């Protein structure tokens, strides 16, 4: 595949952490840090809990940092208690959402089809999406990593293609091996590269070589300031989805600064 420059993209997934005060200050600290940062460009998106979307969007206003939701409903509107729609997310000043995070797939039993419906609905309403895929430790041990990742990709993208078009601009794929999330175990740069190259070749077959060259592929799972540069140097790793280390502005900014490798 022809090498080309993709602007890395780093997401901070705060999960169910922060309160109204700490969310605002963390978003403000990241925004200030990025506004002052030198070096090659990196896109940055913060994913606070849903109640803090609006205050976080206000805190980053005027900076290059964007805001996203950690999940999005597959429904447009109506009697869906507790759900948050794509239009609500946009109305709160957020441009992005995560779909298919492993804590929802495995922790909350979200099916690949439902992930696909969410992707289609959100893309259709102008949100940009981070689609998470990744294998369990047992699936890796059984040599099924590529099959699992391919099935998750296909289920989600089939639904999206039926509704609205995914593009390299409105879609990011995050490869997050489940065994590396919140465990301190990280895929090595070679392990991450292998799966990222597989995902890119799968997208080339599905769409086109040009699509595959332009789409950004994030790595996620225990990314820290100390391992980010090695992972970021892998040719098909175009940034990170960061959980625990995104809750400290300094650590998160150091990871962003290391995204080019
Ligand atoms: P972690 O989480 O960085 O805490 O491992 C990553 C994620 O869940 O996106």
CSV table of N, CA and C in Angstrom, one decimal, residues 64-232:
chain,number,residue,atom,x,y,z
A,64,UNK,N,-8.9,23.9,19.1
A,64,UNK,CA,-9.0,22.8,18.1
A,64,UNK,C,-9.6,21.5,18.6
A,65,UNK,N,-9.9,21.4,19.9
A,65,UNK,CA,-10.4,20.2,20.5
A,65,UNK,C,-11.9,20.0,20.2
A,66,UNK,N,-12.3,18.8,19.9
A,66,UNK,CA,-13.7,18.5,19.6
A,66,UNK,C,-14.3,17.6,20.7
A,67,UNK,N,-15.6,17.5,20.7
A,67,UNK,CA,-16.3,16.7,21.8
A,67,UNK,C,-17.1,15.6,21.1
A,68,UNK,N,-17.2,14.5,21.8
A,68,UNK,CA,-18.0,13.4,21.3
A,68,UNK,C,-18.7,12.6,22.4
A,69,UNK,N,-19.8,11.9,22.1
A,69,UNK,CA,-20.5,11.0,23.1
A,69,UNK,C,-19.9,9.6,23.1
A,70,UNK,N,-20.1,9.0,24.2
A,70,UNK,CA,-19.5,7.6,24.4
A,70,UNK,C,-20.4,6.5,23.7
A,71,UNK,N,-21.6,6.9,23.3
A,71,UNK,CA,-22.5,6.0,22.7
A,71,UNK,C,-23.6,6.8,22.1
A,72,UNK,N,-24.4,6.2,21.3
A,72,UNK,CA,-25.5,6.9,20.6
A,72,UNK,C,-26.7,5.9,20.4
A,73,UNK,N,-27.9,6.4,20.5
A,73,UNK,CA,-29.0,5.5,20.3
A,73,UNK,C,-29.2,5.2,18.8
A,74,UNK,N,-29.7,4.0,18.5
A,74,UNK,CA,-30.0,3.6,17.1
A,74,UNK,C,-31.4,4.2,16.7
A,75,UNK,N,-32.1,4.8,17.7
A,75,UNK,CA,-33.4,5.4,17.4
A,75,UNK,C,-33.3,6.9,17.2
A,76,UNK,N,-34.2,7.4,16.4
A,76,UNK,CA,-34.2,8.8,16.0
A,76,UNK,C,-34.7,9.7,17.2
A,77,UNK,N,-35.9,9.3,17.7
A,77,UNK,CA,-36.6,10.0,18.9
A,77,UNK,C,-37.7,9.1,19.3
A,78,UNK,N,-38.3,9.5,20.4
A,78,UNK,CA,-39.5,8.8,20.9
A,78,UNK,C,-39.4,8.2,22.3
A,79,UNK,N,-40.1,7.2,22.5
A,79,UNK,CA,-40.3,6.6,23.9
A,79,UNK,C,-39.1,5.6,24.1
A,80,UNK,N,-37.9,6.1,24.4
A,80,UNK,CA,-36.7,5.2,24.6
A,80,UNK,C,-36.0,5.8,25.8
A,81,UNK,N,-36.6,5.4,27.0
A,81,UNK,CA,-36.1,6.0,28.2
A,81,UNK,C,-34.6,5.8,28.4
A,82,UNK,N,-33.9,6.9,28.7
A,82,UNK,CA,-32.5,6.8,29.0
A,82,UNK,C,-31.6,6.9,27.8
A,83,UNK,N,-32.2,6.8,26.6
A,83,UNK,CA,-31.3,6.9,25.4
A,83,UNK,C,-31.0,8.3,25.0
A,84,UNK,N,-29.9,8.5,24.3
A,84,UNK,CA,-29.5,9.8,23.8
A,84,UNK,C,-29.4,9.7,22.3
A,85,UNK,N,-30.1,10.6,21.5
A,85,UNK,CA,-30.1,10.4,20.1
A,85,UNK,C,-28.9,11.2,19.4
A,86,UNK,N,-28.7,10.9,18.2
A,86,UNK,CA,-27.6,11.6,17.4
A,86,UNK,C,-27.9,13.1,17.3
A,87,UNK,N,-29.2,13.5,17.1
A,87,UNK,CA,-29.5,14.9,17.0
A,87,UNK,C,-29.3,15.6,18.4
A,88,UNK,N,-29.6,14.9,19.5
A,88,UNK,CA,-29.3,15.5,20.8
A,88,UNK,C,-27.8,15.8,21.0
A,89,UNK,N,-27.1,14.8,20.6
A,89,UNK,CA,-25.6,14.9,20.8
A,89,UNK,C,-25.1,16.1,20.0
A,90,UNK,N,-25.6,16.3,18.7
A,90,UNK,CA,-25.1,17.4,17.9
A,90,UNK,C,-25.6,18.7,18.5
A,91,UNK,N,-26.8,18.7,19.0
A,91,UNK,CA,-27.4,19.9,19.6
A,91,UNK,C,-26.6,20.3,20.9
A,92,UNK,N,-26.0,19.4,21.5
A,92,UNK,CA,-25.2,19.7,22.7
A,92,UNK,C,-23.8,20.3,22.3
A,93,UNK,N,-23.5,20.4,21.0
A,93,UNK,CA,-22.2,20.9,20.6
A,93,UNK,C,-21.2,19.8,20.3
A,94,UNK,N,-21.6,18.6,20.2
A,94,UNK,CA,-20.6,17.5,20.0
A,94,UNK,C,-20.7,17.0,18.5
A,95,UNK,N,-19.6,16.6,18.0
A,95,UNK,CA,-19.6,16.2,16.6
A,95,UNK,C,-19.3,14.7,16.4
A,96,UNK,N,-19.0,14.0,17.5
A,96,UNK,CA,-18.6,12.6,17.4
A,96,UNK,C,-19.4,11.7,18.3
A,97,UNK,N,-19.3,10.4,18.0
A,97,UNK,CA,-19.8,9.4,19.0
A,97,UNK,C,-19.0,8.2,18.8
A,98,UNK,N,-18.8,7.4,19.9
A,98,UNK,CA,-18.2,6.1,19.8
A,98,UNK,C,-19.3,5.1,19.7
A,99,UNK,N,-19.2,4.1,18.8
A,99,UNK,CA,-20.1,2.9,18.8
A,99,UNK,C,-19.3,1.6,18.9
A,100,UNK,N,-19.9,0.7,19.6
A,100,UNK,CA,-19.3,-0.7,19.7
A,100,UNK,C,-18.2,-0.8,20.6
A,101,UNK,N,-18.1,0.1,21.6
A,101,UNK,CA,-17.0,-0.1,22.6
A,101,UNK,C,-17.2,-1.5,23.3
A,102,UNK,N,-16.1,-2.1,23.6
A,102,UNK,CA,-16.2,-3.5,24.2
A,102,UNK,C,-17.0,-3.5,25.5
A,103,UNK,N,-16.9,-2.4,26.3
A,103,UNK,CA,-17.7,-2.4,27.5
A,103,UNK,C,-19.2,-2.4,27.3
A,104,UNK,N,-19.6,-2.0,26.1
A,104,UNK,CA,-21.0,-2.1,25.7
A,104,UNK,C,-21.3,-3.5,25.0
A,105,UNK,N,-20.4,-3.9,24.1
A,105,UNK,CA,-20.6,-5.2,23.5
A,105,UNK,C,-20.6,-6.3,24.5
A,106,UNK,N,-19.6,-6.4,25.3
A,106,UNK,CA,-19.5,-7.5,26.3
A,106,UNK,C,-20.1,-7.3,27.6
A,107,UNK,N,-20.0,-6.0,28.1
A,107,UNK,CA,-20.6,-5.7,29.4
A,107,UNK,C,-22.1,-5.6,29.4
A,108,UNK,N,-22.6,-5.0,28.3
A,108,UNK,CA,-24.0,-4.7,28.2
A,108,UNK,C,-24.8,-5.6,27.1
A,109,UNK,N,-24.0,-6.5,26.5
A,109,UNK,CA,-24.7,-7.4,25.6
A,109,UNK,C,-25.1,-6.8,24.3
A,110,UNK,N,-24.4,-5.7,23.8
A,110,UNK,CA,-24.9,-5.0,22.6
A,110,UNK,C,-24.4,-5.9,21.4
A,111,UNK,N,-25.4,-6.2,20.6
A,111,UNK,CA,-25.1,-7.2,19.4
A,111,UNK,C,-24.4,-6.4,18.3
A,112,UNK,N,-23.7,-7.2,17.4
A,112,UNK,CA,-23.1,-6.5,16.3
A,112,UNK,C,-24.1,-5.8,15.4
A,113,UNK,N,-25.3,-6.4,15.3
A,113,UNK,CA,-26.3,-5.8,14.5
A,113,UNK,C,-26.8,-4.4,15.1
A,114,UNK,N,-26.9,-4.4,16.4
A,114,UNK,CA,-27.3,-3.1,17.0
A,114,UNK,C,-26.2,-2.1,16.9
A,115,UNK,N,-25.0,-2.5,17.0
A,115,UNK,CA,-23.8,-1.5,16.7
A,115,UNK,C,-24.0,-1.0,15.3
A,116,UNK,N,-24.3,-1.8,14.3
A,116,UNK,CA,-24.5,-1.4,13.0
A,116,UNK,C,-25.6,-0.4,12.8
A,117,UNK,N,-26.7,-0.7,13.5
A,117,UNK,CA,-27.9,0.3,13.5
A,117,UNK,C,-27.5,1.6,14.0
A,118,UNK,N,-26.7,1.6,15.1
A,118,UNK,CA,-26.3,2.9,15.7
A,118,UNK,C,-25.4,3.6,14.7
A,119,UNK,N,-24.5,2.9,14.1
A,119,UNK,CA,-23.6,3.5,13.1
A,119,UNK,C,-24.4,4.2,12.0
A,120,UNK,N,-25.3,3.4,11.5
A,120,UNK,CA,-26.1,4.0,10.3
A,120,UNK,C,-26.9,5.2,10.8
A,121,UNK,N,-27.6,5.1,11.9
A,121,UNK,CA,-28.4,6.2,12.4
A,121,UNK,C,-27.5,7.5,12.6
A,122,UNK,N,-26.4,7.3,13.3
A,122,UNK,CA,-25.6,8.4,13.6
A,122,UNK,C,-24.9,9.1,12.4
A,123,UNK,N,-24.4,8.2,11.5
A,123,UNK,CA,-23.9,8.8,10.2
A,123,UNK,C,-24.9,9.5,9.4
A,124,UNK,N,-26.1,9.0,9.4
A,124,UNK,CA,-27.2,9.6,8.7
A,124,UNK,C,-27.6,11.0,9.3
A,125,UNK,N,-27.2,11.2,10.6
A,125,UNK,CA,-27.5,12.5,11.2
A,125,UNK,C,-26.3,13.4,11.3
A,126,UNK,N,-25.2,13.1,10.6
A,126,UNK,CA,-24.1,14.0,10.5
A,126,UNK,C,-23.1,13.9,11.6
A,127,UNK,N,-23.2,12.8,12.4
A,127,UNK,CA,-22.2,12.7,13.4
A,127,UNK,C,-21.0,12.0,12.8
A,128,UNK,N,-19.8,12.2,13.3
A,128,UNK,CA,-18.6,11.4,13.0
A,128,UNK,C,-18.5,10.3,14.0
A,129,UNK,N,-18.0,9.1,13.6
A,129,UNK,CA,-18.1,8.0,14.4
A,129,UNK,C,-16.7,7.3,14.6
A,130,UNK,N,-16.5,6.8,15.9
A,130,UNK,CA,-15.4,5.9,16.1
A,130,UNK,C,-16.0,4.6,16.4
A,131,UNK,N,-15.8,3.6,15.5
A,131,UNK,CA,-16.3,2.3,15.6
A,131,UNK,C,-15.2,1.4,16.2
A,132,UNK,N,-15.5,0.8,17.4
A,132,UNK,CA,-14.5,0.0,18.1
A,132,UNK,C,-14.7,-1.5,17.7
A,133,UNK,N,-13.6,-2.1,17.5
A,133,UNK,CA,-13.6,-3.6,17.2
A,133,UNK,C,-12.4,-4.2,18.0
A,134,UNK,N,-12.5,-5.5,18.3
A,134,UNK,CA,-11.4,-6.1,19.0
A,134,UNK,C,-11.8,-7.4,19.6
A,135,UNK,N,-10.8,-8.3,19.7
A,135,UNK,CA,-11.0,-9.7,20.2
A,135,UNK,C,-10.8,-9.8,21.7
A,136,UNK,N,-11.4,-10.9,22.2
A,136,UNK,CA,-11.2,-11.3,23.6
A,136,UNK,C,-9.9,-12.0,23.6
A,137,UNK,N,-9.3,-12.2,24.8
A,137,UNK,CA,-8.1,-12.9,25.0
A,137,UNK,C,-8.2,-14.3,24.5
A,138,UNK,N,-9.3,-15.0,24.8
A,138,UNK,CA,-9.5,-16.4,24.4
A,138,UNK,C,-9.6,-16.5,22.8
A,139,UNK,N,-10.2,-15.5,22.2
A,139,UNK,CA,-10.2,-15.5,20.7
A,139,UNK,C,-8.9,-15.3,20.1
A,140,UNK,N,-8.0,-14.5,20.7
A,140,UNK,CA,-6.7,-14.4,20.2
A,140,UNK,C,-5.9,-15.7,20.4
A,141,UNK,N,-6.0,-16.3,21.6
A,141,UNK,CA,-5.3,-17.5,21.8
A,141,UNK,C,-5.7,-18.6,20.8
A,142,UNK,N,-7.0,-18.6,20.5
A,142,UNK,CA,-7.5,-19.6,19.5
A,142,UNK,C,-7.2,-19.2,18.0
A,143,UNK,N,-6.5,-18.1,17.8
A,143,UNK,CA,-6.1,-17.7,16.5
A,143,UNK,C,-7.2,-17.1,15.7
A,144,UNK,N,-8.2,-16.5,16.4
A,144,UNK,CA,-9.4,-16.0,15.7
A,144,UNK,C,-9.5,-14.5,15.7
A,145,UNK,N,-8.4,-13.9,16.0
A,145,UNK,CA,-8.4,-12.4,16.0
A,145,UNK,C,-8.9,-11.8,14.7
A,146,UNK,N,-8.4,-12.2,13.6
A,146,UNK,CA,-8.8,-11.6,12.3
A,146,UNK,C,-10.3,-11.9,12.0
A,147,UNK,N,-10.7,-13.1,12.3
A,147,UNK,CA,-12.1,-13.5,12.0
A,147,UNK,C,-13.0,-12.7,12.8
A,148,UNK,N,-12.7,-12.5,14.1
A,148,UNK,CA,-13.6,-11.7,15.0
A,148,UNK,C,-13.7,-10.2,14.5
A,149,UNK,N,-12.5,-9.7,14.3
A,149,UNK,CA,-12.4,-8.3,13.9
A,149,UNK,C,-13.2,-8.1,12.5
A,150,UNK,N,-13.0,-9.0,11.6
A,150,UNK,CA,-13.7,-8.9,10.3
A,150,UNK,C,-15.2,-9.0,10.5
A,151,UNK,N,-15.7,-9.9,11.3
A,151,UNK,CA,-17.1,-10.0,11.5
A,151,UNK,C,-17.7,-8.8,12.2
A,152,UNK,N,-17.0,-8.2,13.1
A,152,UNK,CA,-17.5,-7.0,13.7
A,152,UNK,C,-17.5,-5.8,12.7
A,153,UNK,N,-16.5,-5.7,11.9
A,153,UNK,CA,-16.4,-4.7,10.9
A,153,UNK,C,-17.6,-4.9,9.9
A,154,UNK,N,-17.7,-6.1,9.4
A,154,UNK,CA,-18.7,-6.3,8.4
A,154,UNK,C,-20.1,-6.1,8.9
A,155,UNK,N,-20.4,-6.5,10.1
A,155,UNK,CA,-21.8,-6.3,10.6
A,155,UNK,C,-22.1,-4.8,10.7
A,156,UNK,N,-21.1,-4.0,11.2
A,156,UNK,CA,-21.4,-2.6,11.4
A,156,UNK,C,-21.4,-1.9,10.0
A,157,UNK,N,-20.5,-2.2,9.1
A,157,UNK,CA,-20.4,-1.5,7.9
A,157,UNK,C,-21.5,-1.9,6.9
A,158,UNK,N,-22.0,-3.1,7.0
A,158,UNK,CA,-23.1,-3.5,6.2
A,158,UNK,C,-24.3,-2.6,6.5
A,159,UNK,N,-24.6,-2.4,7.8
A,159,UNK,CA,-25.7,-1.6,8.2
A,159,UNK,C,-25.5,-0.2,7.7
A,160,UNK,N,-24.3,0.3,7.9
A,160,UNK,CA,-24.0,1.7,7.5
A,160,UNK,C,-24.2,1.9,6.0
A,161,UNK,N,-23.7,1.0,5.2
A,161,UNK,CA,-23.8,1.1,3.8
A,161,UNK,C,-25.3,1.1,3.3
A,162,UNK,N,-26.1,0.3,4.0
A,162,UNK,CA,-27.5,0.3,3.7
A,162,UNK,C,-28.2,1.6,3.9
A,163,UNK,N,-27.7,2.4,4.8
A,163,UNK,CA,-28.4,3.7,5.1
A,163,UNK,C,-27.6,4.8,4.5
A,164,UNK,N,-26.5,5.2,5.0
A,164,UNK,CA,-25.8,6.4,4.5
A,164,UNK,C,-24.3,6.0,4.4
A,165,UNK,N,-23.6,6.8,3.6
A,165,UNK,CA,-22.3,6.5,3.3
A,165,UNK,C,-21.3,6.8,4.3
A,166,UNK,N,-20.5,5.8,4.7
A,166,UNK,CA,-19.3,6.0,5.5
A,166,UNK,C,-18.2,6.6,4.6
A,167,UNK,N,-17.5,7.5,5.1
A,167,UNK,CA,-16.3,8.1,4.4
A,167,UNK,C,-15.1,8.1,5.3
A,168,UNK,N,-13.9,8.2,4.7
A,168,UNK,CA,-12.7,8.3,5.5
A,168,UNK,C,-12.7,9.5,6.4
A,169,UNK,N,-13.6,10.5,6.2
A,169,UNK,CA,-13.7,11.7,7.0
A,169,UNK,C,-14.6,11.5,8.2
A,170,UNK,N,-15.7,10.8,8.0
A,170,UNK,CA,-16.7,10.7,9.1
A,170,UNK,C,-16.6,9.4,9.9
A,171,UNK,N,-15.6,8.5,9.5
A,171,UNK,CA,-15.5,7.3,10.2
A,171,UNK,C,-14.0,7.0,10.6
A,172,UNK,N,-13.9,6.6,11.9
A,172,UNK,CA,-12.6,6.2,12.4
A,172,UNK,C,-12.8,4.8,12.9
A,173,UNK,N,-11.9,3.9,12.7
A,173,UNK,CA,-12.0,2.5,13.3
A,173,UNK,C,-10.9,2.5,14.5
A,174,UNK,N,-11.4,2.1,15.6
A,174,UNK,CA,-10.5,1.9,16.8
A,174,UNK,C,-10.3,0.4,17.0
A,175,UNK,N,-9.1,-0.1,16.9
A,175,UNK,CA,-8.8,-1.5,17.2
A,175,UNK,C,-8.5,-1.5,18.7
A,176,UNK,N,-9.3,-2.2,19.5
A,176,UNK,CA,-9.1,-2.3,20.9
A,176,UNK,C,-9.2,-3.7,21.4
A,177,UNK,N,-8.0,-4.4,21.4
A,177,UNK,CA,-8.1,-5.8,21.9
A,177,UNK,C,-8.7,-5.8,23.4
A,178,UNK,N,-9.7,-6.6,23.6
A,178,UNK,CA,-10.4,-6.5,24.9
A,178,UNK,C,-9.5,-6.8,26.1
A,179,UNK,N,-8.6,-7.7,25.8
A,179,UNK,CA,-7.6,-8.1,26.9
A,179,UNK,C,-6.7,-6.9,27.3
A,180,UNK,N,-6.6,-5.9,26.5
A,180,UNK,CA,-5.7,-4.8,26.8
A,180,UNK,C,-6.4,-3.6,27.4
A,181,UNK,N,-7.7,-3.6,27.5
A,181,UNK,CA,-8.5,-2.4,27.9
A,181,UNK,C,-8.5,-2.4,29.5
A,182,UNK,N,-7.9,-1.4,30.0
A,182,UNK,CA,-7.9,-1.1,31.5
A,182,UNK,C,-7.2,-2.2,32.2
A,183,UNK,N,-6.3,-3.0,31.6
A,183,UNK,CA,-5.6,-4.0,32.2
A,183,UNK,C,-4.1,-3.7,32.5
A,184,UNK,N,-3.6,-2.7,31.8
A,184,UNK,CA,-2.2,-2.4,31.8
A,184,UNK,C,-1.4,-3.3,30.8
A,185,UNK,N,-2.1,-4.3,30.2
A,185,UNK,CA,-1.4,-5.1,29.2
A,185,UNK,C,-1.7,-4.3,27.8
A,186,UNK,N,-0.7,-4.1,27.1
A,186,UNK,CA,-0.8,-3.4,25.8
A,186,UNK,C,-0.4,-4.4,24.7
A,187,UNK,N,-1.1,-4.3,23.5
A,187,UNK,CA,-0.6,-5.0,22.4
A,187,UNK,C,0.8,-4.3,22.0
A,188,UNK,N,1.8,-5.1,21.7
A,188,UNK,CA,3.0,-4.5,21.2
A,188,UNK,C,2.8,-3.8,19.9
A,189,UNK,N,3.7,-2.9,19.5
A,189,UNK,CA,3.6,-2.2,18.2
A,189,UNK,C,3.4,-3.2,17.0
A,190,UNK,N,4.1,-4.4,17.1
A,190,UNK,CA,4.0,-5.3,16.0
A,190,UNK,C,2.6,-6.0,15.9
A,191,UNK,N,2.1,-6.3,17.2
A,191,UNK,CA,0.8,-6.9,17.2
A,191,UNK,C,-0.3,-6.0,16.7
A,192,UNK,N,-0.2,-4.7,17.2
A,192,UNK,CA,-1.2,-3.7,16.8
A,192,UNK,C,-1.1,-3.5,15.2
A,193,UNK,N,0.2,-3.3,14.7
A,193,UNK,CA,0.4,-3.1,13.3
A,193,UNK,C,-0.3,-4.2,12.5
A,194,UNK,N,-0.1,-5.5,12.9
A,194,UNK,CA,-0.6,-6.6,12.2
A,194,UNK,C,-2.1,-6.5,12.0
A,195,UNK,N,-2.8,-6.2,13.1
A,195,UNK,CA,-4.3,-6.1,13.0
A,195,UNK,C,-4.7,-4.9,12.2
A,196,UNK,N,-4.0,-3.8,12.4
A,196,UNK,CA,-4.3,-2.5,11.7
A,196,UNK,C,-4.2,-2.7,10.2
A,197,UNK,N,-3.1,-3.4,9.8
A,197,UNK,CA,-2.9,-3.6,8.3
A,197,UNK,C,-4.0,-4.5,7.8
A,198,UNK,N,-4.4,-5.5,8.6
A,198,UNK,CA,-5.5,-6.4,8.2
A,198,UNK,C,-6.8,-5.5,8.0
A,199,UNK,N,-7.1,-4.7,8.9
A,199,UNK,CA,-8.3,-3.8,8.8
A,199,UNK,C,-8.2,-3.0,7.6
A,200,UNK,N,-7.1,-2.4,7.4
A,200,UNK,CA,-6.9,-1.5,6.2
A,200,UNK,C,-7.1,-2.3,4.9
A,201,UNK,N,-6.6,-3.5,4.8
A,201,UNK,CA,-6.7,-4.3,3.6
A,201,UNK,C,-8.2,-4.7,3.4
A,202,UNK,N,-8.9,-5.0,4.5
A,202,UNK,CA,-10.3,-5.3,4.4
A,202,UNK,C,-11.1,-4.1,3.9
A,203,UNK,N,-10.8,-2.9,4.4
A,203,UNK,CA,-11.5,-1.7,3.9
A,203,UNK,C,-11.2,-1.4,2.4
A,204,UNK,N,-9.9,-1.8,2.0
A,204,UNK,CA,-9.6,-1.6,0.6
A,204,UNK,C,-10.4,-2.5,-0.3
A,205,UNK,N,-10.6,-3.7,0.2
A,205,UNK,CA,-11.5,-4.7,-0.6
A,205,UNK,C,-12.9,-4.2,-0.6
A,206,UNK,N,-13.4,-3.7,0.5
A,206,UNK,CA,-14.8,-3.3,0.7
A,206,UNK,C,-15.1,-2.0,-0.1
A,207,UNK,N,-14.2,-1.0,0.0
A,207,UNK,CA,-14.5,0.3,-0.6
A,207,UNK,C,-13.5,0.5,-1.8
A,208,UNK,N,-12.3,1.0,-1.4
A,208,UNK,CA,-11.3,1.2,-2.5
A,208,UNK,C,-10.0,1.4,-1.8
A,209,UNK,N,-8.9,1.3,-2.6
A,209,UNK,CA,-7.6,1.5,-2.0
A,209,UNK,C,-7.5,2.9,-1.5
A,210,UNK,N,-8.1,3.9,-2.2
A,210,UNK,CA,-8.0,5.3,-1.8
A,210,UNK,C,-8.7,5.5,-0.4
A,211,UNK,N,-9.9,4.9,-0.3
A,211,UNK,CA,-10.6,4.9,1.0
A,211,UNK,C,-9.7,4.4,2.1
A,212,UNK,N,-9.2,3.2,1.9
A,212,UNK,CA,-8.4,2.6,2.9
A,212,UNK,C,-7.1,3.4,3.3
A,213,UNK,N,-6.6,4.1,2.3
A,213,UNK,CA,-5.4,4.9,2.6
A,213,UNK,C,-5.7,6.1,3.4
A,214,UNK,N,-6.9,6.6,3.3
A,214,UNK,CA,-7.3,7.9,4.0
A,214,UNK,C,-7.9,7.7,5.3
A,215,UNK,N,-8.5,6.5,5.6
A,215,UNK,CA,-9.2,6.4,6.9
A,215,UNK,C,-8.2,6.2,8.0
A,216,UNK,N,-8.6,6.8,9.2
A,216,UNK,CA,-7.7,6.7,10.3
A,216,UNK,C,-8.1,5.5,11.2
A,217,UNK,N,-7.0,4.8,11.6
A,217,UNK,CA,-7.2,3.6,12.5
A,217,UNK,C,-6.5,3.8,13.8
A,218,UNK,N,-7.3,3.9,14.9
A,218,UNK,CA,-6.8,4.1,16.2
A,218,UNK,C,-6.5,2.8,16.9
A,219,UNK,N,-5.5,2.8,17.8
A,219,UNK,CA,-5.2,1.7,18.7
A,219,UNK,C,-5.7,2.1,20.1
A,220,UNK,N,-6.4,1.2,20.8
A,220,UNK,CA,-6.8,1.5,22.1
A,220,UNK,C,-6.6,0.3,23.0
A,221,UNK,N,-6.2,0.6,24.3
A,221,UNK,CA,-6.0,-0.5,25.3
A,221,UNK,C,-4.7,-0.2,26.0
A,222,UNK,N,-4.9,0.4,27.2
A,222,UNK,CA,-3.8,0.7,28.1
A,222,UNK,C,-2.7,1.6,27.4
A,223,UNK,N,-3.1,2.6,26.6
A,223,UNK,CA,-2.1,3.5,26.0
A,223,UNK,C,-1.8,4.5,27.1
A,224,UNK,N,-0.4,4.7,27.3
A,224,UNK,CA,0.1,5.6,28.3
A,224,UNK,C,1.2,6.5,27.7
A,225,UNK,N,1.6,7.5,28.4
A,225,UNK,CA,2.6,8.4,27.8
A,225,UNK,C,3.9,7.5,27.5
A,226,UNK,N,4.2,6.5,28.3
A,226,UNK,CA,5.4,5.7,28.1
A,226,UNK,C,5.4,4.8,26.9
A,227,UNK,N,4.2,4.4,26.4
A,227,UNK,CA,4.1,3.4,25.2
A,227,UNK,C,3.6,4.0,24.0
A,228,UNK,N,3.1,5.3,24.1
A,228,UNK,CA,2.4,5.9,22.9
A,228,UNK,C,3.3,6.1,21.7
A,229,UNK,N,4.5,6.5,21.9
A,229,UNK,CA,5.4,6.8,20.7
A,229,UNK,C,5.7,5.6,20.0
A,230,UNK,N,6.0,4.5,20.7
A,230,UNK,CA,6.3,3.2,20.0
A,230,UNK,C,5.1,2.7,19.2
A,231,UNK,N,3.9,2.8,19.8
A,231,UNK,CA,2.7,2.4,19.1
A,231,UNK,C,2.4,3.3,17.9
A,232,UNK,N,2.6,4.6,18.1
A,232,UNK,CA,2.3,5.6,17.1
A,232,UNK,C,3.2,5.5,15.9
